[in-house]
Short mmCIF file of C-alpha atoms and ligand atoms in Angstrom, two decimals:
data_model
loop_
_atom_site.label_atom_id
_atom_site.label_comp_id
_atom_site.label_asym_id
_atom_site.label_seq_id
_atom_site.Cartn_x
_atom_site.Cartn_y
_atom_site.Cartn_z
CA MET V 1 120.60 110.68 81.70
CA GLY V 2 119.64 108.13 84.31
CA TRP V 3 120.09 107.55 88.11
CA ARG V 4 123.69 107.39 88.77
CA GLU V 5 125.08 104.88 90.45
CA PRO V 6 127.65 103.74 92.36
CA PHE V 7 126.98 106.76 94.46
CA ALA V 8 129.92 109.16 95.40
CA GLU V 9 130.55 108.59 99.42
CA GLY V 10 129.68 111.47 101.14
CA THR V 11 132.04 112.71 103.84
CA GLY V 12 132.26 115.61 106.20
CA TRP V 13 128.33 115.83 106.89
CA LEU V 14 127.20 116.02 110.12
CA SER V 15 125.09 112.81 111.64
CA MET V 16 121.47 112.60 110.50
CA SER V 17 120.54 112.91 114.31
CA ASP V 18 121.76 116.67 114.32
CA VAL V 19 119.41 117.11 111.19
CA GLN V 20 116.70 115.37 112.85
CA ALA V 21 116.81 117.13 116.15
CA TYR V 22 116.86 120.32 114.22
CA ILE V 23 113.43 119.50 112.82
CA GLY V 24 112.08 118.54 116.14
CA ASP V 25 113.42 121.73 117.54
CA GLY V 26 111.96 123.86 114.78
CA LEU V 27 108.44 122.30 114.45
CA GLN V 28 106.64 124.86 115.81
CA ARG V 29 108.34 127.78 113.83
CA PHE V 30 107.95 125.47 110.41
CA THR V 31 104.14 125.06 111.23
CA ASP V 32 103.97 128.80 111.74
CA GLU V 33 105.45 129.22 108.31
CA ILE V 34 103.11 126.86 106.84
CA PHE V 35 100.36 128.76 107.92
CA GLU V 36 101.66 132.07 106.74
CA PHE V 37 102.28 130.18 103.28
CA LEU V 38 98.34 129.12 103.40
CA GLN V 39 96.97 132.37 104.24
CA ILE V 40 98.06 133.87 100.71
CA PRO V 41 95.36 132.92 98.26
CA SER V 42 97.02 132.04 95.33
CA VAL V 43 93.91 130.84 93.10
CA SER V 44 95.67 130.53 89.62
CA ALA V 45 92.20 130.58 87.84
CA LYS V 46 91.39 133.92 88.95
CA SER V 47 92.75 137.06 87.83
CA ASP V 48 91.66 138.85 90.67
CA HIS V 49 93.99 136.62 92.56
CA ASP V 50 97.15 137.49 90.49
CA ALA V 51 98.84 139.70 93.01
CA ASP V 52 98.34 136.94 95.84
CA THR V 53 99.82 134.65 93.43
CA ARG V 54 102.76 136.65 93.11
CA ARG V 55 103.09 137.61 96.49
CA THR V 56 102.99 133.90 97.59
CA ALA V 57 106.00 132.95 94.77
CA GLU V 58 107.69 136.12 96.55
CA TRP V 59 106.98 134.90 99.90
CA LEU V 60 108.42 131.35 98.75
CA HIS V 61 111.33 132.69 97.53
CA ALA V 62 112.42 134.62 100.51
CA ARG V 63 111.87 131.15 102.56
CA LEU V 64 114.17 129.63 100.09
CA VAL V 65 116.85 131.99 100.61
CA ASP V 66 116.22 131.71 104.37
CA ALA V 67 116.73 128.31 104.27
CA GLY V 68 120.04 128.58 102.54
CA LEU V 69 119.50 127.94 98.69
CA GLU V 70 120.15 130.55 96.00
CA ALA V 71 116.79 131.19 94.50
CA GLU V 72 114.94 133.45 91.97
CA VAL V 73 111.41 134.19 91.07
CA ILE V 74 111.13 133.69 87.23
CA ASP V 75 108.68 135.69 85.30
CA THR V 76 106.39 133.78 82.60
CA PRO V 77 103.56 134.80 80.73
CA GLY V 78 101.05 133.36 83.29
CA HIS V 79 102.33 132.92 86.72
CA PRO V 80 105.71 133.21 87.66
CA ILE V 81 108.22 130.17 88.63
CA VAL V 82 110.06 130.00 91.94
CA LEU V 83 113.60 128.48 91.50
CA GLY V 84 115.89 127.50 94.46
CA GLU V 85 119.14 125.79 94.03
CA TRP V 86 122.19 124.29 96.21
CA ARG V 87 125.22 122.71 94.46
CA GLY V 88 127.40 122.35 97.34
CA ALA V 89 127.29 118.75 97.31
CA GLY V 90 129.77 118.86 94.16
CA GLU V 91 129.80 117.37 90.79
CA GLY V 92 130.22 113.75 92.21
CA ALA V 93 127.19 113.82 94.22
CA PRO V 94 123.59 113.18 92.86
CA THR V 95 121.35 116.07 91.79
CA VAL V 96 117.68 115.95 92.80
CA LEU V 97 114.87 118.15 91.69
CA VAL V 98 112.13 118.70 93.72
CA TYR V 99 108.90 119.93 91.71
CA GLY V 100 105.75 121.25 93.62
CA HIS V 101 103.07 123.87 92.97
CA TYR V 102 102.31 127.19 94.97
CA ASP V 103 99.00 127.66 93.21
CA VAL V 104 95.55 126.35 94.61
CA GLN V 105 92.18 125.53 93.41
CA PRO V 106 89.33 128.29 93.74
CA ALA V 107 88.09 127.72 97.28
CA GLU V 108 84.11 128.15 96.29
CA PRO V 109 81.65 127.27 97.64
CA VAL V 110 83.22 129.39 100.42
CA GLU V 111 79.93 128.52 102.74
CA LEU V 112 80.62 124.76 102.64
CA TRP V 113 83.86 125.39 104.73
CA HIS V 114 83.78 124.63 108.43
CA SER V 115 86.56 127.45 108.74
CA PRO V 116 87.63 130.22 106.15
CA PRO V 117 90.10 128.57 103.59
CA PHE V 118 92.72 130.95 104.06
CA SER V 119 92.54 130.99 107.53
CA PRO V 120 94.42 127.60 108.60
CA GLU V 121 93.33 125.85 111.45
CA PHE V 122 94.05 122.79 113.48
CA ARG V 123 91.27 120.52 114.29
CA GLU V 124 91.20 116.85 115.53
CA GLY V 125 94.53 116.12 114.10
CA ARG V 126 94.04 117.84 110.91
CA LEU V 127 95.46 121.07 109.48
CA TYR V 128 92.33 122.37 107.40
CA ALA V 129 93.09 125.09 104.44
CA ARG V 130 92.97 125.55 101.05
CA GLY V 131 96.06 124.33 99.65
CA SER V 132 97.52 122.55 102.73
CA ALA V 133 97.40 118.99 100.96
CA ASP V 134 97.35 120.39 97.24
CA ASP V 135 100.21 121.12 97.20
CA LYS V 136 101.68 124.40 99.27
CA GLY V 137 101.83 122.31 102.60
CA GLN V 138 103.53 119.34 100.59
CA LEU V 139 105.97 121.42 99.19
CA TYR V 140 107.03 123.21 102.20
CA LEU V 141 107.88 119.91 103.53
CA HIS V 142 110.85 119.80 101.03
CA VAL V 143 111.75 123.25 102.10
CA LYS V 144 112.31 122.61 105.58
CA ALA V 145 113.83 119.19 104.96
CA ALA V 146 116.39 121.14 102.87
CA GLU V 147 116.72 123.63 105.75
CA ALA V 148 117.33 121.20 108.45
CA HIS V 149 120.30 119.78 106.13
CA LEU V 150 121.84 123.04 105.61
CA LYS V 151 121.36 124.85 108.93
CA ALA V 152 122.47 121.75 111.06
CA GLY V 153 124.99 120.40 109.17
CA ASP V 154 127.61 121.79 106.21
CA GLY V 155 125.28 121.36 103.65
CA LEU V 156 123.00 118.87 102.17
CA PRO V 157 124.16 115.29 100.87
CA VAL V 158 123.01 116.09 97.26
CA ASN V 159 122.68 118.85 95.05
CA LEU V 160 119.46 120.22 95.34
CA ILE V 161 116.84 122.17 92.61
CA ILE V 162 113.47 123.08 94.11
CA LEU V 163 111.12 124.12 91.37
CA ALA V 164 107.96 125.50 92.26
CA GLU V 165 105.23 126.69 89.66
CA GLY V 166 102.13 128.48 90.03
CA GLU V 167 99.86 127.16 87.16
CA GLU V 168 99.65 123.43 87.99
CA GLU V 169 96.06 123.69 88.87
CA VAL V 170 95.49 125.37 85.28
CA GLY V 171 97.29 122.92 83.34
CA SER V 172 100.85 124.26 83.81
CA PRO V 173 100.70 126.24 80.29
CA ASN V 174 104.42 127.79 80.81
CA LEU V 175 106.24 125.15 82.34
CA VAL V 176 107.28 122.86 79.65
CA PRO V 177 108.89 125.80 77.33
CA PHE V 178 110.67 126.50 80.43
CA LEU V 179 111.95 122.81 81.20
CA GLU V 180 112.78 122.92 77.52
CA GLU V 181 114.93 126.29 77.62
CA ASN V 182 116.43 125.13 81.06
CA CYS V 183 117.22 121.85 80.49
CA ASP V 184 121.05 121.80 81.00
CA ARG V 185 120.53 123.90 84.21
CA LEU V 186 117.83 121.53 85.55
CA ALA V 187 119.63 118.38 84.46
CA CYS V 188 119.38 116.00 87.59
CA ASP V 189 119.29 112.45 88.50
CA ALA V 190 115.74 112.18 90.00
CA ILE V 191 112.76 114.47 90.30
CA VAL V 192 110.84 114.16 93.64
CA ILE V 193 107.15 115.28 93.94
CA SER V 194 105.07 115.28 96.78
CA ASP V 195 101.62 115.99 95.61
CA SER V 196 99.97 112.87 96.33
CA ALA V 197 98.46 110.61 99.44
CA MET V 198 99.69 108.17 101.41
CA PHE V 199 97.70 104.82 100.87
CA ALA V 200 96.19 105.18 104.34
CA PRO V 201 96.78 106.56 107.56
CA GLY V 202 100.31 105.34 108.95
CA LEU V 203 100.98 103.28 105.59
CA PRO V 204 102.97 105.54 103.00
CA CYS V 205 102.96 104.73 99.28
CA LEU V 206 105.08 105.26 96.31
CA LEU V 207 103.16 105.80 93.27
CA PHE V 208 103.55 103.56 90.22
CA SER V 209 101.07 105.26 88.01
CA LEU V 210 98.98 108.59 87.33
CA ARG V 211 96.23 108.88 85.19
CA GLY V 212 96.35 111.33 82.27
CA LEU V 213 94.04 113.84 81.18
CA ALA V 214 91.94 114.99 78.15
CA TYR V 215 89.92 118.28 79.05
CA CYS V 216 87.32 119.75 76.75
CA GLU V 217 84.19 122.09 76.46
CA ILE V 218 81.32 120.84 74.21
CA HIS V 219 79.47 124.16 72.83
CA VAL V 220 76.07 123.63 71.23
CA ASP V 221 74.64 126.68 69.38
CA GLY V 222 70.89 127.13 68.10
CA PRO V 223 69.19 130.17 67.35
CA SER V 224 70.57 133.56 67.49
CA SER V 225 69.08 134.47 70.67
CA ASP V 226 67.03 133.01 73.79
CA LEU V 227 63.52 132.37 72.66
CA HIS V 228 59.80 131.92 74.12
CA SER V 229 59.62 128.31 74.36
CA GLY V 230 55.60 128.60 73.78
CA SER V 231 56.44 130.67 70.48
CA TYR V 232 59.08 128.52 69.06
CA GLY V 233 59.48 125.04 71.17
CA GLY V 234 59.13 122.07 68.94
CA PRO V 235 60.37 123.12 65.46
CA VAL V 236 63.11 124.78 66.90
CA VAL V 237 65.96 122.32 68.30
CA ASN V 238 66.57 122.97 71.76
CA PRO V 239 70.51 123.15 72.64
CA ALA V 240 70.26 122.04 76.15
CA MET V 241 68.43 119.13 74.90
CA ALA V 242 70.82 118.55 72.04
CA LEU V 243 73.86 118.66 74.44
CA SER V 244 71.89 116.12 76.87
CA GLN V 245 71.69 113.88 73.60
CA ILE V 246 75.32 114.08 73.01
CA LEU V 247 76.52 113.69 76.86
CA ALA V 248 74.03 110.69 76.99
CA SER V 249 75.75 108.95 73.88
CA LEU V 250 78.88 109.24 75.46
CA PHE V 251 78.19 105.90 77.56
CA ASP V 252 76.53 102.70 76.98
CA ASP V 253 74.34 100.57 78.90
CA ASP V 254 76.85 99.17 80.72
CA GLY V 255 78.68 102.88 81.54
CA ARG V 256 81.50 102.05 79.21
CA ILE V 257 82.81 104.93 76.96
CA ASP V 258 80.99 104.51 73.74
CA ILE V 259 83.09 106.29 71.44
CA ASP V 260 84.54 104.82 68.47
CA GLY V 261 88.18 103.73 68.88
CA PHE V 262 88.47 105.11 72.45
CA TYR V 263 89.27 101.68 74.18
CA ASP V 264 91.98 100.91 71.15
CA ASP V 265 95.01 102.13 73.01
CA VAL V 266 93.86 100.97 76.64
CA LEU V 267 96.35 98.52 78.04
CA ASP V 268 95.66 95.76 79.93
CA TRP V 269 97.98 95.43 83.03
CA ASP V 270 99.72 92.63 83.74
CA ASP V 271 98.58 89.91 86.23
CA GLU V 272 101.11 90.74 88.73
CA THR V 273 100.53 94.34 88.96
CA ARG V 274 96.65 93.55 89.15
CA ASP V 275 97.11 90.79 91.74
CA SER V 276 99.17 93.72 94.08
CA ILE V 277 96.63 95.86 93.55
CA ARG V 278 93.66 93.62 94.78
CA ASN V 279 95.86 92.50 97.62
CA LEU V 280 96.36 95.94 98.94
CA PRO V 281 94.39 96.47 102.43
CA PHE V 282 91.37 98.57 100.98
CA ASP V 283 87.68 98.05 101.98
CA GLU V 284 85.68 99.05 98.94
CA GLU V 285 82.27 99.12 101.09
CA GLU V 286 84.03 101.49 103.60
CA PHE V 287 85.35 103.52 100.65
CA ALA V 288 81.85 104.14 99.51
CA THR V 289 80.35 104.90 102.64
CA SER V 290 82.93 107.57 103.26
CA ILE V 291 81.80 109.30 100.06
CA GLY V 292 77.93 108.59 100.60
CA THR V 293 77.26 106.82 97.57
CA THR V 294 77.84 103.31 95.66
CA LEU V 295 80.36 102.46 93.38
CA ALA V 296 77.97 101.50 90.57
CA GLY V 297 79.75 102.81 87.74
CA ALA V 298 81.32 100.87 84.61
CA GLU V 299 83.68 97.91 84.58
CA LYS V 300 82.59 96.15 87.85
CA ALA V 301 84.87 93.04 86.74
CA TYR V 302 87.59 95.19 88.01
CA SER V 303 88.42 96.24 91.59
CA VAL V 304 87.65 99.62 92.60
CA ASN V 305 91.54 100.54 92.67
CA GLU V 306 91.88 99.00 89.35
CA ARG V 307 89.25 101.01 87.88
CA LEU V 308 90.61 103.97 89.55
CA TRP V 309 94.19 103.32 88.34
CA THR V 310 94.47 101.54 85.39
CA ARG V 311 91.15 102.05 83.71
CA PRO V 312 89.91 105.13 81.62
CA ALA V 313 87.06 107.40 82.71
CA CYS V 314 85.14 110.01 81.16
CA ASP V 315 83.28 112.70 83.62
CA VAL V 316 81.01 115.92 82.94
CA ASN V 317 82.53 118.60 85.25
CA GLY V 318 79.75 121.10 84.62
CA ILE V 319 76.95 122.14 82.51
CA LEU V 320 75.80 125.61 81.58
CA SER V 321 72.53 126.26 79.92
CA GLY V 322 68.88 127.78 80.23
CA TYR V 323 67.20 129.51 83.40
CA THR V 324 68.44 127.98 86.99
CA GLY V 325 67.13 130.53 89.19
CA GLU V 326 64.32 130.30 91.44
CA GLY V 327 61.10 129.82 89.97
CA ALA V 328 60.27 128.88 86.23
CA LYS V 329 61.22 130.57 83.13
CA THR V 330 59.79 129.44 79.80
CA VAL V 331 62.70 129.82 77.71
CA LEU V 332 64.27 127.89 75.03
CA PRO V 333 67.97 128.81 75.42
CA ALA V 334 70.26 129.86 72.55
CA ASN V 335 73.37 128.04 73.74
CA ALA V 336 74.44 125.03 76.00
CA MET V 337 77.87 123.79 77.21
CA ALA V 338 79.35 121.00 78.98
CA LYS V 339 82.87 120.66 80.28
CA VAL V 340 83.84 116.99 79.91
CA SER V 341 87.15 115.52 81.08
CA PHE V 342 88.60 112.01 80.32
CA ARG V 343 91.04 110.16 82.60
CA LEU V 344 93.70 108.09 80.54
CA VAL V 345 95.57 105.26 80.95
CA ALA V 346 98.51 104.16 79.14
CA ASP V 347 98.97 103.94 76.18
CA GLN V 348 96.17 106.49 75.48
CA ASN V 349 97.22 109.72 73.92
CA PRO V 350 95.08 112.74 75.11
CA GLN V 351 95.38 114.20 71.20
CA ARG V 352 94.07 111.21 69.89
CA VAL V 353 91.20 111.22 72.40
CA PHE V 354 90.21 114.85 71.52
CA ASP V 355 90.24 113.70 67.48
CA LEU V 356 87.71 110.64 68.37
CA MET V 357 85.82 113.11 70.74
CA ARG V 358 85.33 115.70 67.81
CA ALA V 359 84.47 112.96 65.33
CA HIS V 360 81.47 111.34 67.79
CA VAL V 361 80.09 114.86 68.81
CA ALA V 362 79.94 115.51 64.83
CA LYS V 363 78.20 112.22 64.38
CA VAL V 364 75.67 112.31 67.07
CA ALA V 365 74.61 115.72 67.24
CA PRO V 366 71.10 116.46 66.18
CA GLU V 367 70.15 118.48 63.11
CA GLY V 368 69.46 122.25 63.82
CA VAL V 369 72.43 122.92 66.10
CA THR V 370 76.20 123.63 65.55
CA VAL V 371 78.17 121.80 67.89
CA ARG V 372 81.97 122.49 68.60
CA VAL V 373 84.51 120.68 70.92
CA GLU V 374 87.17 123.06 72.66
CA GLU V 375 90.34 121.60 73.87
CA LEU V 376 91.19 123.12 77.16
CA HIS V 377 94.12 121.12 78.66
CA SER V 378 95.48 117.73 78.73
CA GLY V 379 98.46 115.38 80.09
CA MET V 380 99.82 111.95 79.36
CA PRO V 381 99.34 109.16 81.53
CA TRP V 382 102.22 108.12 83.57
CA ARG V 383 103.85 104.68 84.65
CA ALA V 384 106.97 105.11 87.06
CA GLN V 385 110.17 103.73 86.34
CA LEU V 386 111.30 103.15 89.88
CA SER V 387 113.96 100.75 90.64
CA GLY V 388 117.53 100.34 92.42
CA LYS V 389 118.99 103.21 94.39
CA LEU V 390 116.06 105.73 94.04
CA LYS V 391 113.24 103.22 95.07
CA GLU V 392 115.59 101.82 98.08
CA ALA V 393 116.21 105.17 99.30
CA ALA V 394 112.57 106.25 99.37
CA THR V 395 111.63 102.78 100.94
CA THR V 396 114.22 103.08 103.81
CA ALA V 397 113.77 107.01 104.33
CA LEU V 398 109.75 106.21 104.87
CA ILE V 399 110.45 103.13 107.09
CA LYS V 400 112.63 105.28 109.33
CA ALA V 401 109.77 108.43 109.47
CA PHE V 402 106.84 106.59 109.78
CA GLY V 403 107.80 102.68 110.71
CA ALA V 404 106.10 101.11 108.08
CA ALA V 405 107.55 100.31 104.37
CA PRO V 406 105.38 102.11 101.54
CA VAL V 407 103.16 100.16 99.36
CA LEU V 408 102.94 100.57 95.64
CA ALA V 409 99.86 102.13 94.63
CA GLY V 410 98.46 103.86 91.77
CA GLU V 411 96.41 107.18 91.50
CA GLY V 412 93.49 108.36 89.44
CA GLY V 413 94.21 111.83 89.57
CA SER V 414 96.69 113.49 87.38
CA ILE V 415 99.78 115.44 87.37
CA PRO V 416 100.37 116.18 83.56
CA ILE V 417 104.01 117.60 83.95
CA VAL V 418 105.40 114.56 85.37
CA CYS V 419 105.79 112.81 81.77
CA ASP V 420 107.23 116.13 80.46
CA PHE V 421 109.93 116.08 83.51
CA GLU V 422 111.13 112.66 82.68
CA ARG V 423 110.96 113.41 78.77
CA VAL V 424 112.93 116.84 79.04
CA LEU V 425 115.19 115.96 81.58
CA GLY V 426 115.60 112.24 81.29
CA ALA V 427 115.54 111.21 84.96
CA PRO V 428 113.12 109.24 86.85
CA ALA V 429 110.21 110.88 88.86
CA LEU V 430 109.75 109.62 92.40
CA LEU V 431 105.98 110.06 93.45
CA VAL V 432 105.84 110.26 97.41
CA GLY V 433 103.09 112.26 98.84
CA PHE V 434 102.13 112.76 102.62
CA SER V 435 98.64 113.80 102.22
CA LEU V 436 95.64 111.11 103.08
CA PRO V 437 92.68 109.55 101.15
CA GLY V 438 89.68 111.90 101.59
CA ALA V 439 91.68 114.93 102.17
CA ASN V 440 89.19 116.90 100.11
CA GLU V 441 91.51 118.29 97.61
CA HIS V 442 89.77 120.62 95.50
CA ALA V 443 86.84 120.36 97.51
CA PRO V 444 85.62 122.20 101.01
CA ASN V 445 87.65 121.55 103.78
CA GLU V 446 90.58 120.45 102.66
CA TRP V 447 93.07 119.37 105.09
CA PHE V 448 96.38 117.78 105.69
CA PRO V 449 97.33 115.46 108.41
CA GLN V 450 98.94 117.15 111.29
CA GLU V 451 101.40 114.35 112.21
CA ASN V 452 102.79 114.39 108.62
CA ILE V 453 104.18 117.65 108.92
CA GLU V 454 106.69 116.37 111.11
CA LYS V 455 107.16 112.99 109.54
CA GLY V 456 107.03 114.18 105.85
CA ILE V 457 109.93 116.76 106.54
CA ARG V 458 111.74 113.73 108.78
CA ALA V 459 111.24 111.18 105.66
CA LEU V 460 112.60 113.85 103.16
CA ALA V 461 115.55 114.89 105.41
CA TYR V 462 116.07 111.08 105.63
CA LEU V 463 115.80 110.63 101.70
CA TYR V 464 118.27 112.94 100.65
CA GLU V 465 120.92 111.25 103.31
CA GLU V 466 119.77 107.65 101.68
CA LEU V 467 120.38 109.41 98.13
CA ARG V 468 123.96 110.74 99.04
N1 BES N 501 97.64 116.97 93.33
C1 BES N 501 96.65 116.90 92.35
C2 BES N 501 96.71 115.72 91.73
C3 BES N 501 96.43 114.68 92.25
C4 BES N 501 94.92 114.62 92.95
C5 BES N 501 96.87 113.39 93.49
C6 BES N 501 94.36 113.66 93.82
C7 BES N 501 96.95 112.90 94.14
C8 BES N 501 94.94 112.58 94.36
C9 BES N 501 96.98 118.03 91.23
O1 BES N 501 97.22 119.09 91.95
C10 BES N 501 95.53 118.14 90.46
O2 BES N 501 94.73 118.51 90.91
N2 BES N 501 95.58 117.61 89.42
C11 BES N 501 94.68 117.68 88.40
C12 BES N 501 95.05 118.14 86.82
C13 BES N 501 95.62 119.56 86.82
C14 BES N 501 96.05 119.69 84.91
C15 BES N 501 94.18 120.42 87.08
C16 BES N 501 93.66 116.91 88.40
O3 BES N 501 94.05 115.52 88.44
O4 BES N 501 92.50 116.96 88.09
ZN1 ZN N 502 95.09 119.97 92.67
#
């Protein structure tokens, strides 16, 4: 199934101005509700928050029902899926599936937050809270846009499915089976996702790509227990040192990933797209200053945005070994572990990257330790199939809400489930986010631009109208 054209003419809907007036009138209540949503610590990675995560799902379910959708909380082997549906536009009208996630990343280190992560607060035009941008705040904009149509008129101009999962931040382990089992029920003409940022303040964007992900752990095991480094150091190979050698071998002197075959499947982007990326209004020096470092990483022949959006990367996300407490302890640790993630671009495949990584680690590991690579989670890189009515509708909606036409941009982060949605449901995905660069997603002091609560709801309300 593709995007259905021509569109059925909608009749009998109240004018957009009633819907937009409802948004203006309801803004204070919408904001109060977003605060309530953000107060529940739905940290999917931590089992001591399982009850909170379920409470968040139930809270969202109640708000979908209040908005006028039929909704249910669906159990999975992990955190529940919340599904809302409104089919009142009829068979001739298009069906839009909105996807978002109500789970959040852990807030730690909590001491670095200027206000508590689960006590939302406005400061200087920003809404600070864990999940404000990623993704509870953005998901909720869709709920309110739907509510505006359902309460201020006779219904939505499109049939709507809102699917919210509670496991995006842990790799969506239960979503693909759910999509596959329910593909008839979830059949749609477009998938709309707001889990990303605008290109710049006042400048919305539509995403043309996301990087994929291959996330693994390298485990290095040495002696059967920690040893005195004086009594054993020298003849016994130190697992922390062995791990350091392995990690160092992942890059060459220019910072390129030095794993045999790694770049074989990396496609060069066409000149037109590369030019359009370089022509975006983006100041690399300002960007570097904003993050307090330089941009000395690999592949300097590419612009920073080209590197972030069109080139792969490898990062160590954490290292664990030995003694790291106060003072000195002369220990030769028995084990070492590193978490390593690869950001992937078309046409790389995470499974092949895991295989190459395993072969590489086995090749470079020094004698005297055993090594193993464990896969944690992965996702395919995504390129948009944006065209026709869907692109036009989104463009018009964003112009109406923001007074600016969206630019086309890529994204270095990953939303692994996007490819699965397109594959299983056979519909194109539209990625339109309302957060801003530097919103501290996954970091202390996450924020969402206050004015985009209103503008985002308005844009989405316009979008449904434009898609009619
Ligand atoms: N919302 C993000 C994706 C994102 C990140 C969009 C940065 C725009 C800017 C999403 O929730 C996320 O965090 N994805 C993870 C992957 C996931 C499997 C944990 C990521 O990119 O690390
Ligand atoms: Zn995230």
